[in-house]
Coordinates of C-alpha atoms (C1' of nucleotides) in Angstrom, one line a residue:
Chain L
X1 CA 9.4 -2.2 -27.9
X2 CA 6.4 -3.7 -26.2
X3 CA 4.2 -1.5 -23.5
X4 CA 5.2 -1.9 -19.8
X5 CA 2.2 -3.1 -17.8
X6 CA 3.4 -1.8 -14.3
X7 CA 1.9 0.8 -13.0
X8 CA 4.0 4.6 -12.4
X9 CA 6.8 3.9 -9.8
X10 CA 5.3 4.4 -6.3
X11 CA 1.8 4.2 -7.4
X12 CA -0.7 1.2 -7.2
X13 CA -3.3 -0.7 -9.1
X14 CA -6.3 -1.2 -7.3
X15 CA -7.6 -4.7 -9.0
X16 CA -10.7 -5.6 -7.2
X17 CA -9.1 -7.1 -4.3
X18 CA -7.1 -4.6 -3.4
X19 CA -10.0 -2.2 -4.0
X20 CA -12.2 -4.2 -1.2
X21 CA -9.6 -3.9 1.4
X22 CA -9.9 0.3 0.3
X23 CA -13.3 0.4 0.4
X24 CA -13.8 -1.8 3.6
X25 CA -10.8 0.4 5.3
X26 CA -12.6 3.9 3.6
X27 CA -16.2 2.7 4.7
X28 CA -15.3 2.1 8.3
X29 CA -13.2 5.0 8.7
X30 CA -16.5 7.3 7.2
X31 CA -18.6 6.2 9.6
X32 CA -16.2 6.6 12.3
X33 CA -15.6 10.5 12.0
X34 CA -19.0 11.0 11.3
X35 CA -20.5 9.5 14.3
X36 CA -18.7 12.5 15.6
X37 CA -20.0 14.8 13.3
X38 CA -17.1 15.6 10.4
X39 CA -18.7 16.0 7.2
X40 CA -16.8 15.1 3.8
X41 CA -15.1 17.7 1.4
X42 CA -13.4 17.7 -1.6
X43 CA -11.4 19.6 -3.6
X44 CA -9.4 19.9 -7.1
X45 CA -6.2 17.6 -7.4
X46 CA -4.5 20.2 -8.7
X47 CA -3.7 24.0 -7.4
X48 CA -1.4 27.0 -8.1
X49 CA 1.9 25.8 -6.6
X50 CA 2.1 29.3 -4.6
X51 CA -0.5 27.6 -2.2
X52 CA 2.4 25.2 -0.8
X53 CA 5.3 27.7 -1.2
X54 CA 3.5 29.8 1.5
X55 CA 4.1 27.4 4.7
X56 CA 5.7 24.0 5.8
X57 CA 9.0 23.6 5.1
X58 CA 10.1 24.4 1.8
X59 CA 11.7 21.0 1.0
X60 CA 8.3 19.7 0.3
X61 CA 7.5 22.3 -2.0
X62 CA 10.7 22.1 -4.1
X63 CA 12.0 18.4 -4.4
X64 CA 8.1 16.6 -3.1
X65 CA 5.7 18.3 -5.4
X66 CA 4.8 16.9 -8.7
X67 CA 4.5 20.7 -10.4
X68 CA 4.4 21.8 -14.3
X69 CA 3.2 25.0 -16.3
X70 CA -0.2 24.4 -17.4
X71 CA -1.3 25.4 -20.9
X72 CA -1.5 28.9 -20.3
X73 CA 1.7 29.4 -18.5
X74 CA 0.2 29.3 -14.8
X75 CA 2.7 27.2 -12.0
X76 CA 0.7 24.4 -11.1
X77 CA 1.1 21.5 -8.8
X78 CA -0.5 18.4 -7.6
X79 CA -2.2 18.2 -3.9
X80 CA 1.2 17.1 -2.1
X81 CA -0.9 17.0 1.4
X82 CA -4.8 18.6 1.9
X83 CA -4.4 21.2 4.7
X84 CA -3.3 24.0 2.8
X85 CA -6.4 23.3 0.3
X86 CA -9.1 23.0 3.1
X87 CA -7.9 26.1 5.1
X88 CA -8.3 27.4 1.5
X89 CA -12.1 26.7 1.2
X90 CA -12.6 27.5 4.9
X91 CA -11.0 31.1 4.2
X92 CA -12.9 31.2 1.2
X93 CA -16.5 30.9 3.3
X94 CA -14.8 32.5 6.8
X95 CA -17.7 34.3 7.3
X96 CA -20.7 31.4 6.3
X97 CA -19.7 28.9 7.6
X98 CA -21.4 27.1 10.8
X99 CA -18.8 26.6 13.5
X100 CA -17.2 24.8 14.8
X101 CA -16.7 23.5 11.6
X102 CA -16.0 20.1 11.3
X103 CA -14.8 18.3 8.1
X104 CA -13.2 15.5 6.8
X105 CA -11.9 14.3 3.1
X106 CA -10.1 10.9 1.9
X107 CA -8.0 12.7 -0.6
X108 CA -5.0 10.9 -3.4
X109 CA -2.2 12.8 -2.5
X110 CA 1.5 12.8 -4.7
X111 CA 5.2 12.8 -3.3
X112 CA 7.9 12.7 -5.9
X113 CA 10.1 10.7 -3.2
X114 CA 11.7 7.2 -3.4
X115 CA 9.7 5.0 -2.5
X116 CA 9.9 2.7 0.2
X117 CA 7.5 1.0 2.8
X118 CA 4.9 2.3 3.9
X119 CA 5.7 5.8 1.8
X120 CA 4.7 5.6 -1.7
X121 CA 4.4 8.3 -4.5
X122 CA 0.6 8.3 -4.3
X123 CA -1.7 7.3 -1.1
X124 CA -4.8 8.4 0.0
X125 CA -5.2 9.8 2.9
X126 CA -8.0 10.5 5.8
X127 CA -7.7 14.4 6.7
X128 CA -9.8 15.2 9.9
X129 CA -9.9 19.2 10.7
X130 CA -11.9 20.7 12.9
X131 CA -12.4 25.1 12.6
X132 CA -12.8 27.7 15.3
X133 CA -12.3 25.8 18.6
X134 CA -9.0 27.5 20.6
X135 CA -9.0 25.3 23.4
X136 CA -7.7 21.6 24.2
X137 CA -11.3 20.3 23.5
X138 CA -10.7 20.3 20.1
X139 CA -7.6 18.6 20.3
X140 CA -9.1 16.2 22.8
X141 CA -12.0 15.1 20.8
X142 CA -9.3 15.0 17.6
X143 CA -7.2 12.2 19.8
X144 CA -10.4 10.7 20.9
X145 CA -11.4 10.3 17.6
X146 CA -8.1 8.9 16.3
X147 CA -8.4 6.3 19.2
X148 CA -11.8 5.1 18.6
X149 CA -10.9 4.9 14.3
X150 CA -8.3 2.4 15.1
X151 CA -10.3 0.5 17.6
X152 CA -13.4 0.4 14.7
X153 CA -11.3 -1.3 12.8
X154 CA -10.6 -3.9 15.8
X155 CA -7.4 -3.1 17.2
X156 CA -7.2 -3.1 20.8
X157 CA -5.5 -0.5 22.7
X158 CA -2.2 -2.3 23.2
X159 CA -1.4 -2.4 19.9
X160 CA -0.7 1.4 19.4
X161 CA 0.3 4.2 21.6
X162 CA -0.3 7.9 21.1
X163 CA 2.3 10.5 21.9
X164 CA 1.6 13.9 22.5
X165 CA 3.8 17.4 22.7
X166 CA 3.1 20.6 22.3
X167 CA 4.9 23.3 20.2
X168 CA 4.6 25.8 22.7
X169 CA 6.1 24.0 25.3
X170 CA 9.1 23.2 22.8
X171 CA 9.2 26.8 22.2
X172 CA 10.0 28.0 25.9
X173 CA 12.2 25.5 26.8
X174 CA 14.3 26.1 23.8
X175 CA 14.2 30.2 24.7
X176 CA 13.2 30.8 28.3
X177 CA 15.4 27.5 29.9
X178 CA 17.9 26.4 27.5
X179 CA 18.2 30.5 26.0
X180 CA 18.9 29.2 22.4
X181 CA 18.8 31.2 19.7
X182 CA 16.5 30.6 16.7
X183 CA 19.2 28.9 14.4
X184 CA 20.5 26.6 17.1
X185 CA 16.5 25.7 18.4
X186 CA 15.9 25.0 14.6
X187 CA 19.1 22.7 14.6
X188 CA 17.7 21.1 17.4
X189 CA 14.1 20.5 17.2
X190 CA 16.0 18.8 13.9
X191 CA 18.3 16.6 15.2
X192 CA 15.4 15.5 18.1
X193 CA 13.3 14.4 15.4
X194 CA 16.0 12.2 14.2
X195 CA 16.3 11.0 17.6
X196 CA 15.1 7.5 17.3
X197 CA 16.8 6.4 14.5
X198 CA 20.4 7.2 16.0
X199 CA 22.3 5.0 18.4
X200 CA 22.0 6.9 21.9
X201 CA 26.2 8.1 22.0
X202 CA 26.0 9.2 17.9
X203 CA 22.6 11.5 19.3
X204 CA 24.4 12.8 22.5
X205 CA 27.6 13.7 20.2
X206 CA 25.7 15.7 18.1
X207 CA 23.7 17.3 20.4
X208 CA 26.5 18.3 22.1
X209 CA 27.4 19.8 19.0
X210 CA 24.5 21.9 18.2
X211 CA 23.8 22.6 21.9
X212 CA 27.6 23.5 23.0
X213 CA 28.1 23.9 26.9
X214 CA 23.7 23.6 27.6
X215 CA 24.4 20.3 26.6
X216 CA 23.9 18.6 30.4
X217 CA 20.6 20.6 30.5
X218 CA 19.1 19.6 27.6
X219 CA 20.4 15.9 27.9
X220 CA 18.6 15.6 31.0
X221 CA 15.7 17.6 29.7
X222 CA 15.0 15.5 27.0
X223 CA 14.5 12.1 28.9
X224 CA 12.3 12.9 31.1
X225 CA 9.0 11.4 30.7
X226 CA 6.4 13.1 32.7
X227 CA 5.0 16.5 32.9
X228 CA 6.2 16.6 36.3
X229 CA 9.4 16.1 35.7
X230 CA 9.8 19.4 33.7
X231 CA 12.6 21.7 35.4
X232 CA 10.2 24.2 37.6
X233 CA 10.8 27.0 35.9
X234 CA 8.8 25.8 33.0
X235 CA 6.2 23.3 34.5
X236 CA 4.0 26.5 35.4
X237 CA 3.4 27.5 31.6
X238 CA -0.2 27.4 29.9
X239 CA 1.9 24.7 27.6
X240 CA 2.7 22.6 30.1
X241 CA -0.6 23.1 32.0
X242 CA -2.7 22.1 28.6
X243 CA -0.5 19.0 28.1
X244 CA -1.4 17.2 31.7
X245 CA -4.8 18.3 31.5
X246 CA -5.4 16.7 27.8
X247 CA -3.8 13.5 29.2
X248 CA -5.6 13.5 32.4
X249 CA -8.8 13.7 30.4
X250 CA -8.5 11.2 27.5
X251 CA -7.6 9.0 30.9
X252 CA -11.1 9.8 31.9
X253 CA -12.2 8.7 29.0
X254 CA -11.0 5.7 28.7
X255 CA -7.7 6.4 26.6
X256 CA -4.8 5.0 28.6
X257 CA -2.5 4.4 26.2
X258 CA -1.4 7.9 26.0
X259 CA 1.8 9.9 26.8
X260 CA 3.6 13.1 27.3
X261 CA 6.7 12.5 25.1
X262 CA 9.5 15.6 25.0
X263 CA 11.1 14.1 21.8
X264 CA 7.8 14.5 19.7
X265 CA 8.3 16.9 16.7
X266 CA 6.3 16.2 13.5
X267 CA 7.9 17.8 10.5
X268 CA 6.0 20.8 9.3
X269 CA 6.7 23.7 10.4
X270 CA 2.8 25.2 10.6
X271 CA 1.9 23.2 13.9
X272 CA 1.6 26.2 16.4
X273 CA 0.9 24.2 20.1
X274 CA -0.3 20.7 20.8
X275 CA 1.0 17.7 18.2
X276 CA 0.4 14.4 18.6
X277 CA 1.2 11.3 16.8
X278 CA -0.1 7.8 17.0
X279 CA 2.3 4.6 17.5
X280 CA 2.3 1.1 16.4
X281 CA 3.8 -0.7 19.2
X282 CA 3.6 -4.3 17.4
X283 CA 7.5 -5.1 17.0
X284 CA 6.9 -5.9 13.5
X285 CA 6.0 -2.3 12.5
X286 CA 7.3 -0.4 15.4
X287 CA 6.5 2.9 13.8
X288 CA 4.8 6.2 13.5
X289 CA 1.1 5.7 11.7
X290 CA -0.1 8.9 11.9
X291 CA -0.7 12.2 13.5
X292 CA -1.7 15.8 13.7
X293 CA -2.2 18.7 16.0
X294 CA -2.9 22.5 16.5
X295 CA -2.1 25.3 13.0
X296 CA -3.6 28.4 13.9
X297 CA -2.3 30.3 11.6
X298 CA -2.8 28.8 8.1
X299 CA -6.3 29.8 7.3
X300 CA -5.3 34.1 8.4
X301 CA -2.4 33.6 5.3
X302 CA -5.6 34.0 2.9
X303 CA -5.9 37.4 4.2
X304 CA -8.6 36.7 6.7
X305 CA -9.5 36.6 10.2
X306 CA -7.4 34.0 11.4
X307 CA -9.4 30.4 12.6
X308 CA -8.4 28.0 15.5
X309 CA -7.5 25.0 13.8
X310 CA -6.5 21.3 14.6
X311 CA -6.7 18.2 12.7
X312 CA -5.0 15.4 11.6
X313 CA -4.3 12.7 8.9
X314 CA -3.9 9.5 8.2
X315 CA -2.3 7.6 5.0
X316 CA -4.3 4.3 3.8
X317 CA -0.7 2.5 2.9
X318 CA 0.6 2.9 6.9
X319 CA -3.3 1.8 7.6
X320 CA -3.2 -0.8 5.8
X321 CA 0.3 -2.4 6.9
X322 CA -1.1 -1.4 10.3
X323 CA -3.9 -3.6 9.7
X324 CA -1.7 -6.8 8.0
X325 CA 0.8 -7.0 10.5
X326 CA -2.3 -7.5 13.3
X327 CA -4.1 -9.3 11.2
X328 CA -7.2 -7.3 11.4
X329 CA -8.1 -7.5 7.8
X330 CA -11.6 -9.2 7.6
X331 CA -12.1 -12.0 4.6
X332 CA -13.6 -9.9 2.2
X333 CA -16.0 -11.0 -0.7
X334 CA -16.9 -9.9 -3.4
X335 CA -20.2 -7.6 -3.7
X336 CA -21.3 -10.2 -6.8
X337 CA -23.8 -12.8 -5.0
X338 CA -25.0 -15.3 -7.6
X339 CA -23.2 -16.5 -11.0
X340 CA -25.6 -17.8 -13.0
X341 CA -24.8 -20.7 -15.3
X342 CA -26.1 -21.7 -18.3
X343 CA -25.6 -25.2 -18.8
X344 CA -27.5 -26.1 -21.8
X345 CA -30.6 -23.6 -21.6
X346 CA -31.5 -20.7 -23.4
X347 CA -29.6 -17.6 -23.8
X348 CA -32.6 -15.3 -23.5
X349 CA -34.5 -17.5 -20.4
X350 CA -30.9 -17.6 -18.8
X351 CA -31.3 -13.7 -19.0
X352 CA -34.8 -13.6 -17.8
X353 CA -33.7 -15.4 -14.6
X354 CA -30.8 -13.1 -13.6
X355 CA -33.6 -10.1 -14.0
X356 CA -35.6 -11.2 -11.9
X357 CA -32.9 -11.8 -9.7
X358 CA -31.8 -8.2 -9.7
X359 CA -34.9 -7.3 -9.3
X360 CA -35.2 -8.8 -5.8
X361 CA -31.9 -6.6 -4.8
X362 CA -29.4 -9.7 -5.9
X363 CA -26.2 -9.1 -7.7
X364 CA -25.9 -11.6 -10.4
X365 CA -23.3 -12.6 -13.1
X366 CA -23.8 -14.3 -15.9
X367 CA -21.7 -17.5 -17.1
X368 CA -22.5 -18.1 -20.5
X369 CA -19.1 -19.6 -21.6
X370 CA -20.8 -23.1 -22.0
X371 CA -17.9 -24.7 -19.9
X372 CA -18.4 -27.8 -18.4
X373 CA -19.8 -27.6 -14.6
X374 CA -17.0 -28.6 -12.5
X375 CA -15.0 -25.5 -14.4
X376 CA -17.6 -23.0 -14.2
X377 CA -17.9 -23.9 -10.5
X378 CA -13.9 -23.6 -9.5
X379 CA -14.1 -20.4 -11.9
X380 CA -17.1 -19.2 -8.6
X381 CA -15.3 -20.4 -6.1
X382 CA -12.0 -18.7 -7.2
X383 CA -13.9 -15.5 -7.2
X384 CA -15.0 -15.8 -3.9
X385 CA -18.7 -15.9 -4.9
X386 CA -20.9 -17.6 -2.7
X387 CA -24.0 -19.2 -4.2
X388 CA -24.1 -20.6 -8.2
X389 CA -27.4 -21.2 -9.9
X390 CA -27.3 -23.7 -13.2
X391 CA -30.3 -23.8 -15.8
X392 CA -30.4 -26.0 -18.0
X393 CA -33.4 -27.9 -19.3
X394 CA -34.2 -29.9 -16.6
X395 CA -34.7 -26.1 -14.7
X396 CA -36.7 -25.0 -17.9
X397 CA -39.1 -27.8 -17.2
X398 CA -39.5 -27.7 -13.6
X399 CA -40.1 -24.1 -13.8
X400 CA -37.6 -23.9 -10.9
X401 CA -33.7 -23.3 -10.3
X402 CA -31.3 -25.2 -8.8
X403 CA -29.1 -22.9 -5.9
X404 CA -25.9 -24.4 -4.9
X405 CA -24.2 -22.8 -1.8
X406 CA -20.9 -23.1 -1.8
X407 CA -19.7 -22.6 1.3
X408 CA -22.0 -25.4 2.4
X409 CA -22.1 -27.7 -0.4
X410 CA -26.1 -28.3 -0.7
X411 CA -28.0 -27.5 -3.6
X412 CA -32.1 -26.7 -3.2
X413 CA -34.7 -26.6 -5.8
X414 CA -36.2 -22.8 -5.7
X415 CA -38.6 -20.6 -6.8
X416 CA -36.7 -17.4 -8.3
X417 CA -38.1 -15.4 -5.4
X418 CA -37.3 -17.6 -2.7
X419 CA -33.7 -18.2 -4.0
X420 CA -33.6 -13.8 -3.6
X421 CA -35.1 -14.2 -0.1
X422 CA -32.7 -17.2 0.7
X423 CA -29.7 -15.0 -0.1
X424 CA -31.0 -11.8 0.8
X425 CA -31.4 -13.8 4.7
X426 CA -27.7 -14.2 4.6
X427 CA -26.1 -11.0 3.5
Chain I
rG1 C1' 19.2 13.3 -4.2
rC2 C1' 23.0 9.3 -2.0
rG3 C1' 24.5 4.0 -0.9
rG4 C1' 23.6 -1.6 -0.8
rG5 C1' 20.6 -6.1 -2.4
rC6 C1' 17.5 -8.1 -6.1
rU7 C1' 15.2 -8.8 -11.5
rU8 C1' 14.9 -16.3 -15.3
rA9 C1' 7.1 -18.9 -17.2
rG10 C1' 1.1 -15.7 -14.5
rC11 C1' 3.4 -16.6 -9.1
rU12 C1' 7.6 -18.6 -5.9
rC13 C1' 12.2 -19.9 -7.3
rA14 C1' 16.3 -23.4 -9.4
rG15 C1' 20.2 -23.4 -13.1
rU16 C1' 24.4 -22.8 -16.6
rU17 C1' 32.7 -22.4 -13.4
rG18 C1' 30.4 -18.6 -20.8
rG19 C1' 28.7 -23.7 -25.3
rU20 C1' 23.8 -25.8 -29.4
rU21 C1' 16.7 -27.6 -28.0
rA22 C1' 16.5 -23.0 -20.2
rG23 C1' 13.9 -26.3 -15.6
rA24 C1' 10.6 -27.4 -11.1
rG25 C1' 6.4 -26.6 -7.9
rC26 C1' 2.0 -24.0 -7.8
rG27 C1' -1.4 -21.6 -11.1
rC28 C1' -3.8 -21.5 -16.0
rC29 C1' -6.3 -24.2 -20.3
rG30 C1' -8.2 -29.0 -22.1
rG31 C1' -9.4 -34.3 -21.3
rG32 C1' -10.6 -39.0 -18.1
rU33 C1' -16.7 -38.1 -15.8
rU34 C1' -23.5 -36.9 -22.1
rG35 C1' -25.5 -32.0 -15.1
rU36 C1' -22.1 -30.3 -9.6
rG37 C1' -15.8 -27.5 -6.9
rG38 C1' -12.0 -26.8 -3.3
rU39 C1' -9.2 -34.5 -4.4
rU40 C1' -6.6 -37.9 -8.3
rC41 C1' -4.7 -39.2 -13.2
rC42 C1' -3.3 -37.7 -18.3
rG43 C1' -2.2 -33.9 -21.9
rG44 C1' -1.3 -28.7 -23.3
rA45 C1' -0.2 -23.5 -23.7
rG46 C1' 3.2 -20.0 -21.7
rG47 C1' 10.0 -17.4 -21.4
rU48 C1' 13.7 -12.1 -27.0
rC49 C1' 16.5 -15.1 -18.8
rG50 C1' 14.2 -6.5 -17.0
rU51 C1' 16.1 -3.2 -21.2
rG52 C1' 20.3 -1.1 -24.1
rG53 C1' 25.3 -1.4 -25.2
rG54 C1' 30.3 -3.8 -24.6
rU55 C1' 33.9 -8.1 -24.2
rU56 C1' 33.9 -13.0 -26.8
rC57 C1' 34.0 -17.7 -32.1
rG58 C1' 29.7 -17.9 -28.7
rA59 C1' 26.5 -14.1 -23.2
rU60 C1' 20.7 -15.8 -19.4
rC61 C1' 25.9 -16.1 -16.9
rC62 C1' 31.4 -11.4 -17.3
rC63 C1' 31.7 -5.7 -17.8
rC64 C1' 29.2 -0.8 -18.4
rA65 C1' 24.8 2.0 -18.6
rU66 C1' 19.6 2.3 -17.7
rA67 C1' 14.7 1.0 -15.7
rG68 C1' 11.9 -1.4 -12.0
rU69 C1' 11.8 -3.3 -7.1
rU70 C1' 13.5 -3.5 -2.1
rC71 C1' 16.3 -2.0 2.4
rG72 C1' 18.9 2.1 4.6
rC73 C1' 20.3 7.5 4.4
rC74 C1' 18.4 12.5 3.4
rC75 C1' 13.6 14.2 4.1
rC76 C1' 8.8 13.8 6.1
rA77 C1' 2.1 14.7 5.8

RNA sequence: GCGGGCUUAGCUCAGUUGGUUAGAGCGCCGGGUUGUGGUUCCGGAGGUCGUGGGUUCGAUCCCCAUAGUUCGCCCCA
């Protein structure tokens, strides 16, 4: 019985290809959160499985969550999502912490689910939270930051949409208008969230259903598709209020390609008031990316004085398909510079060169499989790396190396430093 | 957790209505060129046909199970 080389089901190898694309999607996505002032966390993989039982919807707690016994008998799991661990750390410091606190991780997070695309068993994933503001400029600068991370990475407005609700609002239309009781608003906000995945008489069937006789109310409720349209004895609400004026500013900003949508839900059950979730609109991959919104109440179930929260989070496999199917992946190369070949010197001269080289801030590799030339170079160019250097006696007596750029072709006799200073010029 | 498709060389795939030594293209390695690639020519390595069991004189092919993968459902940071 021979070893398996794939990796666990649902999670990836990162070979150094795939780990450039990471690190390229990681690096931008860093500086983008902390132009506005986020500063990274992190946090244990693993934590008492109580910490998940506690909120969102038990589901993910009982069939999502890799969990064990550790060694001495404690219930364990591993970090299934990040919010309940940094309202953790922010309970644990309530009082010393500067605020607003703003922070930001790039955790691994597990799912025991199948997998499928764009939802694997492990994916990392960019949490953005930001502590003790409890008004809509938190959640504004949240959706203006979500905006400007996608365009960073060179999308263009078109190509995504963001949607944005509010639990509140959701809340008094299900008891003030529509006078449901919990169970049947529960059923509901349910079935809504399934909304776009049902053929429009299958939704309206079951809604009447779950709704009964309300059923022309809510129908007619639920396609609306301004704030204005809302029936007038809810349009006067804070929630509703909050809504237009969050839209009517990231207009101001700039952000157009936002909209009040009714049917916007979001799974958990901790959101408390606005939610907001961002849309690729390319036909291809006409789905939701990512998303977040307002939890109020998580940090207080630490037995603290509860903290305004929003945030939100964004997986790197939906990134990344984000980024394929608009072909906004850059050509990425490798971080070596120089492969140094020795063809026909001497092992320890061969050596001396490539130090010097790293001294002048090159990365250099070494090629000392004594293949013949034409190999050594597809063996570069297949790796991506741009420049190769060959010594061999001829560069022993000349007391200079021979650099061959291979994206151009020429070859120039250099001096070790000016060969650093050549490719240092065109990092 | 439920249902469908798929699994043959490193990759993409052909193939055998069940018959002895299983193929192609690309890739890889070597050579034609005693020091210069992304051409060309020649040669070579590489497969227990996903795994286990069953039917059969004989299974890569048929049947069952199982794993992986993929699409949908359930569910959803």
């Amino acid at each position: 019985m021979s070893l398996s080389t794939q990796p666990y089901k649902g999670a990836r190898d990162f070979y150094p290809e795939d780990m450039r694309i990471q690190k390229y999607m990681f690096s931008k996505l860093r500086n983008s959160v902390e132009k506005y002032g986020y500063q990274e966390y992190n946090a244990p993989i693993i934590e008492p499985l109580e910490l998940y039982s506690a909120k969102s919807g038990q589901e993910i707690v009982n069939e999502q969550t890799y969990q064990f016994e550790d060694r001495g008998g404690r219930l364990v799991a591993i970090r299934p999502e990040m919010t309940p661990t940094v309202s953790r750390m922010v309970a644990a410091k309530r009082q010393e912490l500067a605020y607003p606190a703003r922070l930001y991780s790039i955790p691994n997070l597990w799912r025991y689910e199948r997998p499928q695309r764009g939802r694997l068993r492990e994916h990392w994933q960019l949490n953005v939270d930001i502590f003790g503001v409890d008004n809509i400029s938190a959640e504004l600068e949240l959706i203006q930051l979500a905006s400007e991370l996608l365009i960073d990475l060179g999308s263009t407005s078109d190509m995504f949409e963001i949607r944005v609700n509010s639990r509140k609002l959701i809340n008094k239309i299900m008891m003030s208008y529509l006078k449901l009781d919990d169970r049947v608003s529960h059923d509901l906000i349910k079935l809504i969230d399934r909304k776009n995945k049902l053929p429009i008489d299958k939704f309206k069937k079951e809604l009447k259903d779950v709704v009964g006789k309300k059923f022309k109310d809510a129908d007619s409720l639920l396609n609306i598709n301004f704030i204005n349209e809302l029936p007038e004895s809810v349009i006067d609400c804070i929630a509703a209020r909050q809504i237009e004026d969050l839209i009517n500013y990231l207009k101001k900003l700039g952000i157009n390609n936002v909209v009040f949508d009714i049917n916007l839900m979001r799974g958990f059950d901790y959101y408390t008031d606005i939610v907001f979730e961002v849309f690729d609109t390319n036909p291809k991959n006409n789905r939701s990316m990512f998303g977040g919104g307002r939890y109020d109440g998580l940090v207080g179930l630490f037995g603290v004085e509860p903290v305004a929260t929003a945030g939100f989070g964004m997986g790197d496999v939906t990134l990344r398909n984000f980024l394929e199917t608009n072909n906004l992946l850059p050509k990425l190369n490798p971080e070596t510079d120089i492969i140094i070949a020795d063809i026909g010197s001497e092992v320890l001269k061969v050596n001396e060169i490539a130090f010097k080289l790293r001294l002048n801030g090159v990365n250099v590799a070494s090629d000392f499989t004594g293949r013949k030339i034409d190999k050594i170079i597809r063996s570069a160019v297949k790796q991506g790396v741009r420049y190769i250097v060959f010594i061999g006696q001829e560069e022993l007596h000349s007391k200079k190396i021979s650099l061959k750029d291979l994206e151009t072709g020429i070859s120039e006799q250099l001096t070790i430093d000016q060969a650093a200073n050549r490719i240092k010029d065109r990092k």
